[in-house]
Structures are given as structure tokens and as C-alpha cells.
Short mmCIF file of C-alpha atoms in Angstrom, two decimals:
data_model
loop_
_atom_site.label_atom_id
_atom_site.label_comp_id
_atom_site.label_asym_id
_atom_site.label_seq_id
_atom_site.Cartn_x
_atom_site.Cartn_y
_atom_site.Cartn_z
CA MET A 1097 25.00 -0.73 16.97
CA CYS A 1098 23.25 -4.04 16.32
CA MET A 1099 23.46 -3.35 12.60
CA VAL A 1100 27.20 -2.71 12.82
CA ILE A 1101 27.87 -5.92 14.78
CA PHE A 1102 25.44 -8.50 13.38
CA ALA A 1103 24.89 -7.47 9.74
CA PRO A 1104 28.31 -8.59 8.43
CA ILE A 1105 28.17 -11.83 10.44
CA PHE A 1106 24.74 -12.92 9.24
CA ALA A 1107 25.52 -11.89 5.66
CA VAL A 1108 28.61 -14.11 5.65
CA CYS A 1109 26.63 -17.00 7.14
CA ALA A 1110 23.94 -16.63 4.49
CA PHE A 1111 26.10 -16.77 1.35
CA ALA A 1112 28.67 -19.17 2.83
CA THR A 1113 26.10 -21.86 3.67
CA CYS A 1114 24.65 -21.63 0.17
CA GLY A 1115 27.77 -21.12 -1.94
CA GLY A 1116 29.84 -23.85 -0.34
CA TYR A 1117 27.28 -26.67 -0.54
CA TYR A 1118 28.16 -30.09 -1.91
CA GLY A 1119 25.56 -32.88 -2.24
CA HIS A 1120 26.10 -36.58 -2.77
CA LEU A 1121 23.61 -39.31 -3.68
CA GLN A 1122 24.54 -42.99 -3.92
CA VAL A 1123 22.45 -45.74 -5.53
CA LYS A 1124 23.20 -49.49 -5.56
CA VAL A 1125 21.81 -51.59 -8.45
CA ASP A 1126 21.46 -55.39 -8.02
CA CYS A 1127 20.54 -57.23 -11.23
CA ALA A 1128 18.66 -60.49 -10.80
CA GLU A 1129 20.25 -62.32 -13.80
CA ARG A 1130 23.78 -60.99 -13.77
CA ARG A 1131 25.26 -60.84 -10.32
CA PRO A 1132 28.70 -59.64 -11.49
CA SER A 1133 27.04 -56.57 -13.03
CA ASN A 1134 26.08 -55.19 -9.65
CA ARG A 1135 27.57 -51.77 -9.11
CA THR A 1136 27.19 -48.52 -7.16
CA ILE A 1137 26.16 -45.26 -8.80
CA ASN A 1138 27.45 -41.95 -7.35
CA ILE A 1139 25.63 -38.71 -8.15
CA ASP A 1140 27.33 -35.47 -7.09
CA PHE A 1141 25.99 -31.94 -7.41
CA SER A 1142 27.01 -28.60 -5.90
CA TYR A 1143 26.60 -24.84 -6.19
CA PRO A 1144 25.34 -23.25 -8.48
CA PHE A 1145 23.04 -26.28 -8.92
CA ARG A 1146 22.92 -26.68 -12.70
CA LEU A 1147 21.35 -30.11 -12.51
CA GLN A 1148 20.94 -30.46 -16.27
CA GLN A 1149 24.74 -30.71 -16.43
CA VAL A 1150 24.95 -33.41 -13.74
CA HIS A 1151 25.17 -36.87 -15.34
CA PHE A 1152 25.85 -40.37 -14.12
CA ARG A 1153 26.29 -43.86 -15.68
CA ALA A 1154 23.93 -46.72 -14.79
CA PRO A 1155 24.33 -50.39 -15.90
CA LEU A 1156 21.89 -52.31 -18.04
CA CYS A 1157 21.03 -55.71 -16.62
CA GLU A 1158 20.11 -57.18 -20.05
CA ALA A 1159 23.53 -56.48 -21.59
CA ARG A 1160 26.97 -55.55 -20.54
CA ARG A 1161 26.75 -51.88 -21.26
CA HIS A 1162 25.83 -48.64 -19.50
CA GLU A 1163 23.52 -45.71 -20.03
CA VAL A 1164 24.13 -42.06 -19.23
CA TYR A 1165 21.44 -40.12 -17.40
CA PHE A 1166 21.06 -36.41 -16.62
CA LEU A 1167 19.19 -34.77 -13.77
CA ASP A 1168 16.47 -32.24 -14.48
CA GLY A 1169 16.41 -28.62 -13.25
CA ASP A 1170 18.45 -25.42 -13.17
CA MET A 1171 18.56 -23.40 -9.92
CA SER A 1172 21.73 -21.50 -10.75
CA LEU A 1173 20.11 -18.10 -11.32
CA THR A 1174 18.30 -18.06 -7.98
CA ALA A 1175 21.27 -19.42 -6.04
CA GLN A 1176 23.70 -16.93 -7.56
CA PHE A 1177 21.31 -14.06 -6.91
CA PHE A 1178 21.05 -15.09 -3.25
CA VAL A 1179 24.84 -15.30 -2.90
CA MET A 1180 25.32 -11.97 -4.70
CA VAL A 1181 22.97 -10.17 -2.31
CA GLY A 1182 24.79 -11.68 0.65
CA VAL A 1183 28.22 -10.62 -0.65
CA PHE A 1184 27.16 -7.04 -1.42
CA ALA A 1185 25.36 -6.76 1.92
CA PHE A 1186 28.53 -7.90 3.66
CA LEU A 1187 30.67 -5.34 1.83
CA TYR A 1188 28.25 -2.48 2.50
CA SER A 1189 28.02 -3.47 6.16
CA LEU A 1190 31.79 -3.25 6.48
CA LEU A 1191 31.78 0.15 4.77
CA ALA A 1192 29.00 1.41 7.05
CA THR A 1193 30.89 0.14 10.10
CA VAL A 1194 33.99 2.10 9.09
CA VAL A 1195 31.92 5.26 8.55
CA TYR A 1196 30.06 4.90 11.86
CA VAL A 1197 33.23 4.36 13.85
CA PHE A 1198 35.81 6.66 12.23
CA TYR A 1199 33.75 9.28 10.35
CA GLN A 1200 30.78 9.81 12.65
CA ASN A 1201 31.11 13.61 12.71
CA THR A 1202 31.24 13.85 8.92
CA TYR A 1203 28.31 11.46 8.63
CA VAL A 1204 26.10 13.50 10.97
CA ARG A 1205 27.21 16.94 9.74
CA ASN A 1206 25.96 16.46 6.19
CA ASN A 1207 22.43 15.22 5.49
CA ARG A 1208 23.55 13.45 2.31
CA GLY A 1209 25.15 10.58 4.21
CA PRO A 1210 22.03 9.60 6.22
CA LEU A 1211 19.87 9.89 3.10
CA VAL A 1212 22.14 7.57 1.10
CA ASP A 1213 22.27 5.17 4.03
CA PHE A 1214 18.48 5.18 4.30
CA VAL A 1215 17.93 4.49 0.60
CA VAL A 1216 20.54 1.70 0.52
CA THR A 1217 19.02 0.09 3.62
CA VAL A 1218 15.56 0.07 2.05
CA VAL A 1219 16.96 -1.42 -1.18
CA PHE A 1220 18.84 -4.18 0.65
CA SER A 1221 15.76 -4.99 2.74
CA PHE A 1222 13.72 -5.47 -0.41
CA MET A 1223 16.47 -7.51 -2.07
CA TRP A 1224 16.77 -9.80 0.96
CA LEU A 1225 13.03 -10.36 0.85
CA VAL A 1226 13.03 -11.23 -2.86
CA CYS A 1227 16.17 -13.37 -2.94
CA THR A 1228 15.29 -15.33 0.21
CA CYS A 1229 11.79 -16.17 -0.99
CA CYS A 1230 13.10 -17.17 -4.43
CA TRP A 1231 15.88 -19.27 -2.93
CA ALA A 1232 13.43 -21.05 -0.61
CA LYS A 1233 11.31 -21.99 -3.66
CA ALA A 1234 14.41 -23.08 -5.63
CA LEU A 1235 15.56 -25.22 -2.70
CA SER A 1236 12.22 -26.99 -2.69
CA ASP A 1237 12.61 -27.71 -6.41
CA LEU A 1238 16.17 -28.92 -5.83
CA LYS A 1239 15.01 -31.39 -3.22
CA SER A 1240 12.34 -32.68 -5.59
CA ALA A 1241 14.80 -33.08 -8.49
CA THR A 1242 17.29 -35.03 -6.36
CA ASN A 1243 14.71 -37.07 -4.53
CA PRO A 1244 15.86 -40.74 -4.39
CA SER A 1245 12.54 -42.01 -5.73
CA GLN A 1246 12.77 -39.56 -8.63
CA VAL A 1247 16.31 -40.69 -9.45
CA LEU A 1248 15.34 -44.36 -9.33
CA ARG A 1249 12.60 -43.73 -11.89
CA LEU A 1250 15.21 -42.39 -14.30
CA ILE A 1251 17.25 -45.62 -14.28
CA SER A 1252 15.81 -48.26 -16.62
CA ALA A 1253 17.29 -51.17 -14.63
CA CYS A 1254 15.47 -49.99 -11.51
CA ARG A 1255 12.14 -49.93 -13.32
CA ALA A 1256 12.25 -53.70 -13.79
CA PRO A 1257 10.57 -55.51 -10.86
CA GLU A 1258 13.09 -58.36 -10.76
CA ASN A 1259 16.03 -55.98 -10.14
CA LYS A 1260 16.73 -54.40 -6.80
CA CYS A 1261 17.85 -50.79 -6.39
CA THR A 1262 18.57 -49.24 -3.03
CA ILE A 1263 19.66 -45.79 -1.86
CA THR A 1264 22.77 -46.12 0.25
CA GLN A 1265 23.41 -42.42 0.84
CA GLU A 1266 21.17 -39.36 0.57
CA PRO A 1267 22.13 -35.69 0.38
CA ARG A 1268 21.97 -33.66 3.58
CA TRP A 1269 19.87 -30.52 3.36
CA SER A 1270 20.57 -29.01 6.77
CA ARG A 1271 23.16 -26.59 5.39
CA LEU A 1272 20.89 -25.23 2.67
CA ASN A 1273 17.99 -25.01 5.10
CA THR A 1274 20.23 -22.94 7.36
CA SER A 1275 20.99 -20.59 4.47
CA VAL A 1276 17.28 -19.87 4.06
CA VAL A 1277 17.00 -19.17 7.79
CA PHE A 1278 19.95 -16.77 7.63
CA GLY A 1279 18.32 -15.06 4.67
CA PHE A 1280 15.19 -14.29 6.68
CA VAL A 1281 17.31 -13.19 9.64
CA ASN A 1282 19.08 -10.70 7.39
CA LEU A 1283 15.70 -9.52 6.14
CA VAL A 1284 14.50 -8.81 9.68
CA LEU A 1285 17.80 -7.13 10.58
CA TRP A 1286 17.87 -4.80 7.60
CA ALA A 1287 14.15 -4.01 7.72
CA GLY A 1288 14.37 -3.19 11.42
CA ASN A 1289 17.32 -0.89 10.79
CA ILE A 1290 15.23 1.28 8.45
CA TRP A 1291 13.67 3.15 11.39
CA PHE A 1292 17.01 3.89 13.05
CA VAL A 1293 18.52 5.16 9.81
CA PHE A 1294 15.42 7.25 9.11
CA LYS A 1295 15.87 9.04 12.46
CA GLU A 1296 19.24 10.32 11.24
CA THR A 1297 17.81 11.90 8.08
CA GLY A 1298 16.62 15.46 7.68
CA TRP A 1299 13.05 14.29 7.04
CA TYR A 1300 12.66 13.05 10.61
CA LYS A 1301 14.49 16.01 12.16
CA SER A 1302 12.36 18.55 10.25
CA GLY A 1303 9.23 16.83 11.51
CA GLN A 1304 10.51 17.03 15.09
CA ARG A 1305 11.51 20.68 14.67
CA TYR A 1306 7.96 21.73 13.74
CA PRO A 1307 5.65 19.36 15.62
CA THR A 1308 1.94 19.50 14.96
CA ARG A 1309 -0.32 20.64 17.77
CA SER A 1310 -2.49 17.91 19.15
CA ALA A 1311 -6.10 18.29 20.27
CA SER A 1312 -5.09 18.29 23.95
CA GLY A 1313 -2.55 21.05 23.29
CA LYS A 1314 -5.21 23.17 21.58
CA ARG A 1315 -7.61 22.68 24.50
CA ALA A 1316 -4.90 23.69 26.98
CA SER A 1317 -4.15 26.84 24.97
CA GLU A 1318 -7.84 27.77 24.87
CA MET A 1319 -8.13 27.23 28.62
CA ARG A 1320 -5.14 29.51 29.29
CA GLN A 1321 -6.66 32.23 27.10
CA ARG A 1322 -9.98 31.91 28.92
CA LEU A 1323 -8.34 32.20 32.34
CA TYR A 1324 -6.37 35.23 31.18
CA SER A 1325 -9.53 36.95 29.93
CA GLU A 1326 -11.35 36.20 33.22
CA SER A 1327 -8.49 37.59 35.30
CA SER A 1328 -8.51 40.78 33.22
CA PHE A 1329 -12.27 41.25 33.77
CA ASP A 1330 -11.96 40.71 37.54
CA GLN A 1331 -9.69 43.77 38.10
CA PRO A 1332 -11.31 46.54 40.25
CA ASP A 1333 -12.43 49.78 38.67
CA ASP A 1334 -10.39 52.60 40.27
CA PHE A 1335 -11.78 55.38 38.15
CA GLY A 1336 -15.49 54.87 38.43
CA PRO A 1337 -17.88 52.75 36.41
CA GLN A 1338 -17.10 52.07 32.80
CA PRO A 1339 -19.43 53.15 30.05
CA LEU A 1340 -22.40 51.01 29.19
CA ARG A 1341 -21.04 50.41 25.71
CA GLN A 1342 -17.89 48.77 27.10
CA ASP A 1343 -19.95 46.52 29.44
CA SER A 1344 -22.15 45.37 26.61
CA PHE A 1345 -19.06 44.67 24.52
CA ASN A 1346 -17.53 42.58 27.32
CA GLN A 1347 -20.77 40.67 27.79
CA VAL A 1348 -20.81 39.82 24.11
CA ARG A 1349 -17.25 38.52 24.17
CA LEU A 1350 -17.68 36.49 27.37
CA ASP A 1351 -18.74 32.91 27.10
CA PRO A 1352 -21.71 31.65 29.21
CA PHE A 1353 -19.41 30.43 32.01
CA SER A 1354 -17.70 33.84 32.32
CA GLN A 1355 -21.03 35.71 32.09
CA ALA A 1356 -22.42 33.71 35.02
CA ARG A 1357 -19.33 34.44 37.06
CA GLU A 1358 -19.53 38.17 36.21
CA LEU A 1359 -23.20 38.33 37.23
CA GLN A 1360 -22.38 36.61 40.53
CA ARG A 1361 -19.62 39.14 41.20
CA GLN A 1362 -21.93 42.09 40.45
CA SER A 1363 -24.70 40.71 42.72
CA SER A 1364 -22.21 40.31 45.58
CA MET A 1365 -21.15 43.93 45.14
CA HIS A 1366 -24.78 45.17 45.26
CA GLN A 1367 -25.43 43.16 48.43
CA ALA A 1368 -22.43 44.61 50.32
CA PRO A 1369 -23.09 45.71 53.97
CA VAL A 1370 -24.15 49.32 54.66
CA GLY A 1371 -21.47 49.90 57.29
CA LEU A 1372 -18.96 51.16 54.79
CA SER A 1373 -17.24 54.46 55.43
CA LEU A 1374 -18.60 57.51 53.65
CA PRO A 1375 -16.58 59.04 50.89
CA GLN A 1376 -14.30 61.84 51.99
CA THR A 1377 -13.71 65.01 50.09
CA ILE A 1378 -10.20 66.35 49.95
CA VAL A 1379 -9.61 69.86 48.72
CA SER A 1380 -6.14 70.45 47.48
CA LYS A 1381 -4.30 72.37 44.92
CA PRO A 1382 -3.48 70.79 41.59
CA GLN A 1383 0.22 70.63 42.39
CA GLU A 1384 -0.41 69.02 45.81
CA ARG A 1385 -2.56 66.06 44.64
CA ASP A 1386 0.26 63.59 44.68
CA ASN A 1387 0.98 64.24 48.40
CA THR A 1388 -2.51 63.46 49.68
CA VAL A 1389 -3.07 60.41 51.82
CA ARG A 1390 -5.24 57.67 50.33
CA THR A 1391 -8.30 56.70 52.38
CA LYS A 1392 -10.79 53.96 52.10
CA GLY A 1393 -13.61 54.49 49.67
CA PRO A 1394 -13.69 56.56 46.53
CA VAL A 1395 -11.73 59.82 46.53
CA ILE A 1396 -13.11 62.99 44.96
CA PHE A 1397 -10.76 65.77 43.93
CA VAL A 1398 -12.14 69.37 43.76
CA ASN A 1399 -10.15 72.10 42.14
CA GLU A 1400 -10.23 75.57 43.61
CA ILE A 1401 -11.77 78.21 41.46
#
């Protein structure tokens, strides 16, 4: 939801603060010999910042003529790339908003939509990283090229010590600085949205459908199997003692903890009190065995001959 609300807004702020910039620099030249030759020089530059095409006329104090000077630098490629990424991010954000709001069922039903959204989000995150870093470096070069001291060194009249040159107005960089900030905000927004888009893809859902068993889960499963095996060994023997081969087999399969418990159970059975009732013998016919009454102790059936 944050992506749907804030992505178009921050994208517009990023390319609008960069694409609509206009800078103005004003220099006043005072010649020492010719007072009427004093004049003001205006230097204007704007997006896309092709400074090699920006020229201005400066007076010569020795004669009544002027010279034409050009600034140095070309930041048009980086600035246009930054604005292009912002415009395309804005358009894709609007398209994604329409899909999320009006075509949510179609988007979730088919896995192709989340996959395309995931790939596009990763691409835009990388492009915001590249274009913002490049634009920050180009802005630093732009400030250096239009630095008042650098401009004064270009004018020959200002290089003479007897003449006086002053900067009456400097360009304001707050708007371009804000564009760099908005670029990094878009980077954080798009990079953070990668995880939420990835959760909608089939890659994440397939991983959740078949989760891997952790070490604690394996230990719990082994403990349940051990308890089940112990409970099966603790059942009473209703039909007499088992063969020695079966006991030896059970002792081999039992772990040391279960063997100790089995030995303790057998020793308690051998030490039982003597006051137990004697076994009773019941003589009955084969067809009448089911109607006999159970008594305490072992029961012995004897068939009539």
C-alpha cells in the first residue's frame, strides 16, 4: 500500500525538481579607468545543463568593446537520465496502482503478473541507484563550473588588479539538492518493495508449501518415536513369556536409556510380594471357553480327552 501511495508522488518530486530548474548568476564589473564602461553581466543556465552552450558578454576596460565567454561542462546526459527514470517510474507506479485496485483477482490468479512486477521492481531499484549517484556527481560538477570565483577567472577585466568585479547574485542550489534527496528516497522505496512483491510470486509460495525441517523439529520427531517404542515395550504379556530370540532382538534395538528402564521393570517384577493368588485351573469344553469368568493370575485351559 505504501508503494501505491508514495511511489508516484516521490517520482514526480524527483524529476520535477530537476527538470524545472533555472539558475541565474550576476556579475558587476567596475573598470578603474573608464567609469562609464561599468556594466552588469547576467549568466543564465537551466536544464539540461549544457554549459558549453551558455555564453555571456563581458566588457574590456582597455577599449570600448566586449568579449564573449562560454562556460565549461556538459551535464545533460546525466540530468536527462535522472529525469527519464523518474518519468518512467511515475508511469509504472500509476499502472501498478490501477492493477492493484481494479484487477487484484487477475493479478493474484496468474503467477505471471507477480513475476513481471518483481522483475520490474528490481530493475527500477537498480536504475534509481545508478541515476541518483550519477546525478549527485554531476550536480557537484555543475556547482564547480558555475562557481563565482571560477566565472571571475574567465573574465579578462576581472583578472586585472585595478578593476573591481563583484558577484551580485548567485544561483540557488536548494532545488537541485532536493532532487538528489528525492532520488535516494525513491531508491529506498523501490528497494524496500522488492520483498513485498517477492512474497506474491510463486517462488516464495513454493518455499512455504514445502518447508524444510529444522533441527528442533527433527529432535521432536525422534523423541516421539522413542516414546512410542517405549510404550509398545511396556505392554503386559497376556500369553506367557516371549521367546528369548525376541527379547534379544528388542534389547538390540533399544537405546541405553530404554534398556535401563526395561531392566528396572523386570527387577520390580521379580521382587513382587509372595502373597499373590495361585493360578486356577478351569476345565471346560472347547466351545464353552468364551463363557468362562476371568480370574486374577494366569489362566490355564485344559482340553478334555
